[in-house]
Coordinates of C-alpha atoms and ligand atoms in Angstrom, one line a residue:
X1 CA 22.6 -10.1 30.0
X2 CA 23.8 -13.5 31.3
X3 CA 22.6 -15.1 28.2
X4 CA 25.9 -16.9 27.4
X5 CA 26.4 -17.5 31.2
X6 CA 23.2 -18.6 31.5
X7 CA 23.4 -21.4 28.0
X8 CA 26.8 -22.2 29.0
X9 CA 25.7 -23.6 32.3
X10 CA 22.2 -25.1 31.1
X11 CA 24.9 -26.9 29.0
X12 CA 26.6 -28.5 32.1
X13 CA 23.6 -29.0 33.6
X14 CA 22.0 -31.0 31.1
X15 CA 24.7 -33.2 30.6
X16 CA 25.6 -34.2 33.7
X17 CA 21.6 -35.3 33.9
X18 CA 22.5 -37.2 30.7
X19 CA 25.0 -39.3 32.7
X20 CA 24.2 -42.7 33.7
X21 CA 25.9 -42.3 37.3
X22 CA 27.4 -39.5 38.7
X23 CA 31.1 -40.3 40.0
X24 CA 33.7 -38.0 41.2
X25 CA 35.4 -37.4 37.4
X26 CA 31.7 -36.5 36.2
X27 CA 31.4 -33.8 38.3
X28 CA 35.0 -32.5 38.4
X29 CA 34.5 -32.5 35.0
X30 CA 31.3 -30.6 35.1
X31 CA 32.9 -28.3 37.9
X32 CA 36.0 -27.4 35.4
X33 CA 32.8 -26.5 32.8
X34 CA 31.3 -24.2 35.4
X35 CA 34.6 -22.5 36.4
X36 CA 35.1 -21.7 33.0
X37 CA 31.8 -20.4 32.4
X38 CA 31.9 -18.3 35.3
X39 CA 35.6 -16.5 34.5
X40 CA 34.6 -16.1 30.9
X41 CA 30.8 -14.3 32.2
X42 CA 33.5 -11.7 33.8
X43 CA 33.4 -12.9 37.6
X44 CA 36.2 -12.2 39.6
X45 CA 38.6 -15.1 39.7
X46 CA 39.1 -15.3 43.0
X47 CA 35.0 -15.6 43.4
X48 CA 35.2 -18.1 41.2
X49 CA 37.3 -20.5 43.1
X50 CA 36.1 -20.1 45.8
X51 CA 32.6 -21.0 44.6
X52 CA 34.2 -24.2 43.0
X53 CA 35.9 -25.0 45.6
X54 CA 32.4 -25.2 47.9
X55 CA 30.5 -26.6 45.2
X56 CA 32.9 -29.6 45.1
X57 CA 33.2 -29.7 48.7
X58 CA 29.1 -30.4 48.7
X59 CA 28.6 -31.9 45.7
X60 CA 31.3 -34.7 46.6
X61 CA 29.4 -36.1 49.9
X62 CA 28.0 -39.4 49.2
X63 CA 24.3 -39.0 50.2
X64 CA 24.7 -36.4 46.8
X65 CA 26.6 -39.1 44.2
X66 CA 24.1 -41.7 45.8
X67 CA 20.9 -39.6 46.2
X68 CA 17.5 -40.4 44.3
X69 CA 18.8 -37.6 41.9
X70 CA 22.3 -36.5 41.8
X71 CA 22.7 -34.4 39.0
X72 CA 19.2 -32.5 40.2
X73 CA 21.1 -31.9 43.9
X74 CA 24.6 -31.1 42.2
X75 CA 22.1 -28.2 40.1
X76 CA 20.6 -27.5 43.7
X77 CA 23.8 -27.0 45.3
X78 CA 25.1 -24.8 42.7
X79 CA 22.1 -22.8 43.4
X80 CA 22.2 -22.5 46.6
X81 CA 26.2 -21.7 46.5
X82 CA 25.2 -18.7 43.7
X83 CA 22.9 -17.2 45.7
X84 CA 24.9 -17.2 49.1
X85 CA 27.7 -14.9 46.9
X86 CA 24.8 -12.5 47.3
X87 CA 24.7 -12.5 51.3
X88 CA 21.8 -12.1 52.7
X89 CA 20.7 -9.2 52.6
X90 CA 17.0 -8.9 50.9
X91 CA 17.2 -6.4 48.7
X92 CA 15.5 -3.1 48.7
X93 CA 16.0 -0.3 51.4
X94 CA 16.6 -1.6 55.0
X95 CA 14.2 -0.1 57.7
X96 CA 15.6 2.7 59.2
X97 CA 13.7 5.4 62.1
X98 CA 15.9 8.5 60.3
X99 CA 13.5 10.8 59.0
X100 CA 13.7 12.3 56.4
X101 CA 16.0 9.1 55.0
X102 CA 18.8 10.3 53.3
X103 CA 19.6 8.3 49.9
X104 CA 22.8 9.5 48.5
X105 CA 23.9 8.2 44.9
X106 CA 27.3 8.1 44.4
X107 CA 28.8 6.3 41.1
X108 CA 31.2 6.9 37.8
X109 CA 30.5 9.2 35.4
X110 CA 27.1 8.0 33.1
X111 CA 26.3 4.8 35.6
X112 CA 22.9 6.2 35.5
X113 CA 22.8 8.0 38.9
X114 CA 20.3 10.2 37.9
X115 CA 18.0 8.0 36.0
X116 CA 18.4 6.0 39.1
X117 CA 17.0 9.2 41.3
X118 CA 13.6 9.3 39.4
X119 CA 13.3 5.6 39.4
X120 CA 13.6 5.4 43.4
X121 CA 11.5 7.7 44.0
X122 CA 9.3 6.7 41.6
X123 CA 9.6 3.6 43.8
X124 CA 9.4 5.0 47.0
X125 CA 6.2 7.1 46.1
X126 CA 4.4 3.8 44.9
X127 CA 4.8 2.7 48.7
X128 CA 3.3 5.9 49.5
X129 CA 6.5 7.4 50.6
X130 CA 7.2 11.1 49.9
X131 CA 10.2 12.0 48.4
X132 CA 12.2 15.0 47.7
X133 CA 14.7 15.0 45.1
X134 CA 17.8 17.3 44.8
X135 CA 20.8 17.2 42.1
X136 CA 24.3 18.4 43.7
X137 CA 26.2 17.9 40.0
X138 CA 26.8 21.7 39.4
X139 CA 29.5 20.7 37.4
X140 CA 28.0 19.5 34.2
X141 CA 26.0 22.0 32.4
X142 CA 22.2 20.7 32.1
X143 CA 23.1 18.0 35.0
X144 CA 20.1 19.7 36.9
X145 CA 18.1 20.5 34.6
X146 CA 18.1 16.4 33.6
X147 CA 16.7 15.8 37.1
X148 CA 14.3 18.7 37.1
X149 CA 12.8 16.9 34.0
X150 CA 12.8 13.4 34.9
X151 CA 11.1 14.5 38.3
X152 CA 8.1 16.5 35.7
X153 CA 8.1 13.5 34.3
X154 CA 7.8 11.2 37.3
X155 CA 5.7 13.7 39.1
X156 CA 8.0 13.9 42.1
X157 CA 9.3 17.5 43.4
X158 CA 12.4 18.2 43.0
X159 CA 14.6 21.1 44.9
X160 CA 16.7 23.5 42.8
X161 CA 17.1 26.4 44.5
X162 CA 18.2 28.8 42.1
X163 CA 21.8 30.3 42.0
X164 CA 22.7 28.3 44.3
X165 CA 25.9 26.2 42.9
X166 CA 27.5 24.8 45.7
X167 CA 26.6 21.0 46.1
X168 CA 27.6 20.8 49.6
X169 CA 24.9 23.8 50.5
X170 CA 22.3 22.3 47.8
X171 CA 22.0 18.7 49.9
X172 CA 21.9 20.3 53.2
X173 CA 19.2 23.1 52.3
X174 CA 17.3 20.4 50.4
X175 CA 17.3 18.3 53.7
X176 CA 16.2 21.3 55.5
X177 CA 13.4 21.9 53.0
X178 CA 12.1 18.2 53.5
X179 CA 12.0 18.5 57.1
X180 CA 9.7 21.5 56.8
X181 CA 7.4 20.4 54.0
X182 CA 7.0 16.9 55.2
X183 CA 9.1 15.0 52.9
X184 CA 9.9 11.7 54.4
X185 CA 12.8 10.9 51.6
X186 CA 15.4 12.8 50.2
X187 CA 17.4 11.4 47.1
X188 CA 20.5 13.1 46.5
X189 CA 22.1 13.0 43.2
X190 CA 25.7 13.6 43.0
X191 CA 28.0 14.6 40.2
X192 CA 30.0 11.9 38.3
X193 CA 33.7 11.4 36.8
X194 CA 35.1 9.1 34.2
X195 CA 38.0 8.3 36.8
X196 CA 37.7 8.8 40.6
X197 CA 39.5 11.7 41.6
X198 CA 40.3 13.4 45.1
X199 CA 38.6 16.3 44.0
X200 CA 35.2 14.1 44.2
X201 CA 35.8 11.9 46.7
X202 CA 36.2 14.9 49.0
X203 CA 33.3 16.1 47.7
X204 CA 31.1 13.0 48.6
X205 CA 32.4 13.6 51.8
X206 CA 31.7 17.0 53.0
X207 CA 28.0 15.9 51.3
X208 CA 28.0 12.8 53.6
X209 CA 28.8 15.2 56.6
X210 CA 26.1 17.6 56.1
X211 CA 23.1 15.2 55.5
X212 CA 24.1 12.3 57.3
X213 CA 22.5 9.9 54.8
X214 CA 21.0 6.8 55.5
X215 CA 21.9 5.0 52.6
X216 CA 24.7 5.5 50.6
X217 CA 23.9 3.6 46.8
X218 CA 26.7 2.7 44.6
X219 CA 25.0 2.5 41.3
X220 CA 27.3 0.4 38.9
X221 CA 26.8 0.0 35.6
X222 CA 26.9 -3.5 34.7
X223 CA 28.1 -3.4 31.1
X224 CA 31.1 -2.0 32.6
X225 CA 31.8 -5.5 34.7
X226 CA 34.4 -5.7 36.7
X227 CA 35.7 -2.1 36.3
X228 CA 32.6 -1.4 38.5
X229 CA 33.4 -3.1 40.8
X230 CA 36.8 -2.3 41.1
X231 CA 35.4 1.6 41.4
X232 CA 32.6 0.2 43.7
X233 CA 35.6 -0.9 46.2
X234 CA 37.1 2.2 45.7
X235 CA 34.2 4.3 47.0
X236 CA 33.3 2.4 49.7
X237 CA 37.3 3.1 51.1
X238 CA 36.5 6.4 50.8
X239 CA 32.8 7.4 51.6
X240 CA 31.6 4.3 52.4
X241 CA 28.9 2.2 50.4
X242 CA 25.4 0.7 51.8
X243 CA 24.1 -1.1 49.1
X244 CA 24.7 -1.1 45.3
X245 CA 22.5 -0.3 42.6
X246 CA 23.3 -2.3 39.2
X247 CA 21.9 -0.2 36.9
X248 CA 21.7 -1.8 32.3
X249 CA 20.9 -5.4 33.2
X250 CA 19.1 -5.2 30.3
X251 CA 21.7 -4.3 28.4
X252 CA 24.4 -6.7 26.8
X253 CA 26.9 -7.1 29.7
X254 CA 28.3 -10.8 30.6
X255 CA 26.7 -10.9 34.6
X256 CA 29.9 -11.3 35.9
X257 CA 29.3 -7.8 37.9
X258 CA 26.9 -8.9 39.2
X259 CA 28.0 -12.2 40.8
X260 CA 31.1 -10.3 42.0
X261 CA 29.8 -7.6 43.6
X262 CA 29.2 -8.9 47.0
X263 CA 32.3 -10.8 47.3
X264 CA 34.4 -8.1 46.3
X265 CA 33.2 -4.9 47.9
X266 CA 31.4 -6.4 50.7
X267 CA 27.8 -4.4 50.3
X268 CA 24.9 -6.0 49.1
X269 CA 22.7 -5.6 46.2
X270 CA 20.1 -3.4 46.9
X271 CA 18.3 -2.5 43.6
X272 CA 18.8 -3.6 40.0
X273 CA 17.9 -0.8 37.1
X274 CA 16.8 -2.5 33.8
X275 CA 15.7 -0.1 31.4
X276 CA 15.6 3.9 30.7
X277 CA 11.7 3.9 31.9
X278 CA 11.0 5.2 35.6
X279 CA 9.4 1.6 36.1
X280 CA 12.3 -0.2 35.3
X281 CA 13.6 -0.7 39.1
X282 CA 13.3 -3.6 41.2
X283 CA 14.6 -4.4 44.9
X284 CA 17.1 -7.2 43.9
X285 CA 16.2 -10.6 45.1
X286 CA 19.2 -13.4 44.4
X287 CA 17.0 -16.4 44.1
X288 CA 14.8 -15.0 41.3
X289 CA 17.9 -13.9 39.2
X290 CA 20.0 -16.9 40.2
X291 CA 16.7 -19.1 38.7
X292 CA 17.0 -17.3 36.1
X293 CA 20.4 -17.4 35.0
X294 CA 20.7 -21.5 36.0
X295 CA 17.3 -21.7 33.4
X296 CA 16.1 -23.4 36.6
X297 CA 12.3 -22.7 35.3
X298 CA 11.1 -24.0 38.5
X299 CA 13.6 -27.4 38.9
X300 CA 13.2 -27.9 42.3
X301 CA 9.9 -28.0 43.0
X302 CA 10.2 -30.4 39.8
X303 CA 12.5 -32.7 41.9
X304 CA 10.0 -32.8 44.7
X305 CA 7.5 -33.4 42.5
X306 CA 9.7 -36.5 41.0
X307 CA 10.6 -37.7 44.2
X308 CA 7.3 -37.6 45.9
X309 CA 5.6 -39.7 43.0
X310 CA 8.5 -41.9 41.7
X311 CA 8.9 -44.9 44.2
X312 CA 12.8 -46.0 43.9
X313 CA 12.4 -49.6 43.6
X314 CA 9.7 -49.3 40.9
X315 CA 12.6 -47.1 39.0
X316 CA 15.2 -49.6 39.7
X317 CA 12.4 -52.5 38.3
X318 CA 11.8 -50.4 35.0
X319 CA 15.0 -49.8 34.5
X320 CA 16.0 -53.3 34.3
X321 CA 13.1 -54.0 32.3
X322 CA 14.5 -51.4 30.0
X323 CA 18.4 -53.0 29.8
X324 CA 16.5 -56.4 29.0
X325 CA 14.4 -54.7 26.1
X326 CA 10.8 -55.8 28.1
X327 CA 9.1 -52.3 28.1
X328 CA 5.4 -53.4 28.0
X329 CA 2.9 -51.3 27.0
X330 CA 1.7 -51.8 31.0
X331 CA 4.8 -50.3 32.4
X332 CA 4.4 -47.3 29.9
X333 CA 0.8 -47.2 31.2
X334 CA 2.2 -46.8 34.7
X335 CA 4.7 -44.1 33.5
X336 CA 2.0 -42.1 32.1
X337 CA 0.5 -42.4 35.7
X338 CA 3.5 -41.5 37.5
X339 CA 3.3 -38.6 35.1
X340 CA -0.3 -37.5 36.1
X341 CA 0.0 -37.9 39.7
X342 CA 3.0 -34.9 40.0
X343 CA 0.1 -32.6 38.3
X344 CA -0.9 -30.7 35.5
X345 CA 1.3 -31.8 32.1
X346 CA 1.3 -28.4 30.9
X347 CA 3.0 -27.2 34.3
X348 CA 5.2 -29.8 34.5
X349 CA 6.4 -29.6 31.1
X350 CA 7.0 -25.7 32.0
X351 CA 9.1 -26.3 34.4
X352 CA 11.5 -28.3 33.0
X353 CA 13.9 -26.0 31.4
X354 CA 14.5 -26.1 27.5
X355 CA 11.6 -28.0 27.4
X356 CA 9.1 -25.3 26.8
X357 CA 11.0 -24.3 24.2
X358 CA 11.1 -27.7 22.6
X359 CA 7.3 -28.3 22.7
X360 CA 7.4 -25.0 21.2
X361 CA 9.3 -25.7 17.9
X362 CA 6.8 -29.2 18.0
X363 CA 3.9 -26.7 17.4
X364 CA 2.2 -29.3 19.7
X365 CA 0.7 -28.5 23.1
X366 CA 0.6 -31.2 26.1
X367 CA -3.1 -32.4 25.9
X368 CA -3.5 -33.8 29.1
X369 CA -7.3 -35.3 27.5
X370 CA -4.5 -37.4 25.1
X371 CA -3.1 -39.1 27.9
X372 CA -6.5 -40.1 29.3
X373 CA -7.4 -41.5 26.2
X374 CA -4.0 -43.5 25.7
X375 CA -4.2 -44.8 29.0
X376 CA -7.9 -45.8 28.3
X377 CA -6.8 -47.8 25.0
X378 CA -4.2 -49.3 27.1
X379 CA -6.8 -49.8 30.1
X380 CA -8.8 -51.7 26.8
X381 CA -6.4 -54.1 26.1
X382 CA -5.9 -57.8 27.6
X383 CA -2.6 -58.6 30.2
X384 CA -1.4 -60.4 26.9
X385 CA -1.7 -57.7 24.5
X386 CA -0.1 -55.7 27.3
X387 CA 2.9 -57.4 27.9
X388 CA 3.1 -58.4 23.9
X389 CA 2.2 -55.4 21.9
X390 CA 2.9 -57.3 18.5
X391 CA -0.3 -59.8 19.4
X392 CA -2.1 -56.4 18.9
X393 CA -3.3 -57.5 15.1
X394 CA -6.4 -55.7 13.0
X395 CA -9.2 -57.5 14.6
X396 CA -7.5 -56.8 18.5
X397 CA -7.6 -53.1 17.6
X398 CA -10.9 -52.7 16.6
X399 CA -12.0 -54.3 19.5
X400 CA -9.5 -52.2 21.3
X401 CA -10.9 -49.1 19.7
X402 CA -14.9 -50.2 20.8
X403 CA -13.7 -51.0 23.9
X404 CA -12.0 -47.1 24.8
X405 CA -14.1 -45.0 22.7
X406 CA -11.2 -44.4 20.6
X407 CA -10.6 -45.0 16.7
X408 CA -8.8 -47.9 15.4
X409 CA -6.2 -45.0 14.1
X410 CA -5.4 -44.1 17.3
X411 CA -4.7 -47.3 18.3
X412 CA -2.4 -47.5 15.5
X413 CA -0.6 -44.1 16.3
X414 CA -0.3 -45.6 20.1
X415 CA 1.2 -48.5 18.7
X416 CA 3.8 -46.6 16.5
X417 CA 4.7 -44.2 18.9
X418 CA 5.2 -47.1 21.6
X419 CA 7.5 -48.6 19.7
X420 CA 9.6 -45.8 18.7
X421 CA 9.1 -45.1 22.4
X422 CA 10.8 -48.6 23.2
X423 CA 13.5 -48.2 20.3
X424 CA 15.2 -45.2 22.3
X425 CA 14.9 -46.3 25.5
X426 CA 17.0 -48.9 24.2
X427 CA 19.3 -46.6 22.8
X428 CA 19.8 -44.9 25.6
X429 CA 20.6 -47.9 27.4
X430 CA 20.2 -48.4 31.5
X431 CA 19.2 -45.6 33.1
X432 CA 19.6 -44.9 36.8
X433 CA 18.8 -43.0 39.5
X434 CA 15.0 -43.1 40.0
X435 CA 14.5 -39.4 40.3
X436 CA 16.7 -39.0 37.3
X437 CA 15.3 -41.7 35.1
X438 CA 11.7 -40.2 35.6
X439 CA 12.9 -36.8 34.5
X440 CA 14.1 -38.5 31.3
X441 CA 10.8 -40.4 30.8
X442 CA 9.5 -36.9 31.1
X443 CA 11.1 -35.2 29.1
X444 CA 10.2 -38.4 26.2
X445 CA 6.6 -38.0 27.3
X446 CA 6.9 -34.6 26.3
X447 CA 7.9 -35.4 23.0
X448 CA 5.1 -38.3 23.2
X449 CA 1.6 -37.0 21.4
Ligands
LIG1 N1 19.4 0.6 29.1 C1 19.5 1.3 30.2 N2 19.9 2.5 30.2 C2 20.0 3.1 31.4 C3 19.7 2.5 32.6 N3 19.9 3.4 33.6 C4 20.4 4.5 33.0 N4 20.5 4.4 31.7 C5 20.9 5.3 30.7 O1 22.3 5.6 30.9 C6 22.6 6.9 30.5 C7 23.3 7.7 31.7 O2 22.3 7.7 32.7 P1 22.4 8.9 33.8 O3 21.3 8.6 34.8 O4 22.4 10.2 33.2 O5 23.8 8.6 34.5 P2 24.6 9.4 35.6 O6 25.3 8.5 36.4 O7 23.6 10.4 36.2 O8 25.6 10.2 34.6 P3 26.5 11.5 35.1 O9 25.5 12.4 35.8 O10 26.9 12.1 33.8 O11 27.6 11.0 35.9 C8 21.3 7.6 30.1 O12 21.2 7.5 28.7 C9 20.2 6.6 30.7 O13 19.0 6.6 30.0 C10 19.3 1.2 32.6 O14 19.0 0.5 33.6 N5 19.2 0.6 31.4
LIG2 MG1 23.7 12.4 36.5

């Protein structure tokens, strides 16, 4: 799930942190990158434009184009946009004073209503809650007999008074039931239909009227994408909606749903279902998912991290020193400071997205102890064998290697690496944007060691 979504839009992101400056055209042109993304993960069009149309409106303001890091704010306000189509609401069950609380699961034919029933209370009896479950789906032989298992299995009671086969009379005895055994929850599972139909629709009602529920959970499946949410619409015209349930994230489904749902039928999401087990609920939180999908690892505490140790005018002064090929091995000294002051390497590598990955496929972990020891061959070293590395000859290095407590084939690895170091910088050209340059020396010094 959101696995294209997700790539396509790491895709954007890194290249727009690949540009030398952002302009206008850049991020239009990333912005026409994301809109397509976003239609072909199944969001609602008109979600889509409108998302656009508020990214461009932020991400156009100067203080963004001219900040420390502008491709890390265009990512941040892209973020920040995504997670607003949420609302917000925070996920999970709102507080109510009803007792018992009356959770009624209304949904399509195999959205997993009833999985759903033993996974909430499930849920609800890990907060020490005390629920009471009760299926109303008479229609489809073994419907009740599904929940009467999966509440063995869950350890939760369930209520199935026997002959009794009329759903409206099954909720409102079952409500009566929890109010005289002490049940402070009662989930009510309702019959589905592979189309909606009057005949359920009134249904849902007259159940609604008898047990005045509290909540009233759409569970969509989100493989289904935007059919759900058409459906979702649908029921909330007709029995109204609190909160929806996206049940299969883990499944294969674009995401689209999910980003649509909101915006569409005007109810938040209130749990997502990811998996057949009892465990596999979770109160839906936007920000964690939204991190997820942008591959965000942990970005922005990266850019305040970057722009806490990177002074701006010491970025501008290395990157001049880079266009005029005059990288000394004293300004990659200071790098590798920069580096150490925003923390633990092993963290920092992590949260740079794609580059866990990458160290990864390297085999090699960061070893913080290597950049001690590099800067203590380079702390070794005289200013002129600093600012000339190719005065560095056999007899320099030994001394070099005394001097540290290193080996003269270290010094020579130093050496090679530095100047393979200073061959791509030069490829790469002027870099700018302090904030953004330091991210790309990171990301080098990842592949440094
Ligand atoms: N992979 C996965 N499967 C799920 C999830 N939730 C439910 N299922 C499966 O989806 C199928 C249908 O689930 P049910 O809970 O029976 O759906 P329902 O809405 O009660 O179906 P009807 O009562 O027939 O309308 C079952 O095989 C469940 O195991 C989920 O989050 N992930
Ligand atoms: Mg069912």
């Amino acid at each position: 799930m959101f696995d294209s979504l997700s790539n396509r839009l790491q895709d954007v992101f890194r290249s727009l942190r690949g540009e030398a400056r952002l302009t206008e055209a850049t991020v239009d042109a990333a912005l026409r990158e994301i809109r397509l993304a976003l239609l072909e993960a199944d969001v609602n069009f008109k979600v889509v434009k409108a998302f656009v149309d508020r990214v461009r409106e932020r991400a156009m303001g100067q203080d963004v184009l001219r900040s420390l890091t502008p491709a890390q704010q265009v990512v941040r306000i892209v973020r920040d946009e995504m997670i607003a189509l949420f609302g917000d609401a925070g996920g999970g069950l709102q507080p109510t004073s009803a007792s018992p609380r009356v959770i009624l699961l209304l949904g399509l034919q195999g959205s997993g209503k009833t999985t759903t029933a033993g996974k909430l209370g499930t849920w609800l009896a890990k907060q020490g809650r005390h629920p009471l479950l009760v299926s109303t789906d008479v229609r489809r032989p073994a419907a009740i007999e599904q929940l009467n298992v999966l509440g063995g299995k869950a350890s939760l009671r369930v209520f199935d008074p026997p002959g009794q086969l009329d759903p409206v009379r099954r909720a409102g005895d079952a409500l009566i039931e929890a109010k005289n055994l002490g049940f402070d929850v009662v989930i009510v599972d309702t019959a589905g239909r592979l189309h909606i139909d009057d005949d359920l629709m009134t249904e849902l009602q007259a159940i609604k009227a008898s047990v005045s529920p509290t909540d009233l959970i759409y569970v969509a499946d989100a493989m289904t994408g935007q059919d759900a949410i058409k459906s979702a619409g649908e029921f909330h015209r007709r029995v109204g909606v609190t909160g929806v349930m996206l049940s299969k994230l883990d499944g294969d489904a674009r995401g689209g749903a999910a980003l649509s749902v909101v915006a569409v039928v005007g109810v938040p999401i209130a749990f997502v279902g990811s998996g057949e087990r009892l465990e596999d609920i979770e109160p839906f939180h936007a920000d964690r998912l939204v991190s997820r999908v942008l591959g965000m690892g942990d970005v922005l505490s990266l850019i305040e991290k970057a722009e806490q140790a990177v002074n701006v005018e010491d970025a501008a002064r290395l990157e001049e020193k880079i266009r005029r090929d005059d990288f000394t091995l004293e300004d990659f000294r200071d790098q590798l400071r920069t580096l150490r002051k925003m923390g633990p390497l092993e963290g920092i590598l992590g949260m740079i997205p794609g580059l866990g990955n990458l160290k990864q496929l390297a085999g090699s972990k960061p070893d913080e102890q290597q950049l001690v020891r590099i800067e203590a061959i380079i702390n070794s070293m005289t200013p002129g064998e600093r600012a000339d590395y190719r005065l560095i000859n056999g007899s320099r290095r030994k001394r070099i290697a005394r001097g540290s407590g290193t080996s003269v084939e270290e010094i020579n690895r130093l050496l090679k690496q530095f100047q393979q170091m200073r061959k791509m910088l030069k490829g790469l050209g002027g870099m700018s944007g302090g904030g953004k340059g330091a991210l790309k020396r990171l990301r080098r010094m990842g592949q440094f060691n």
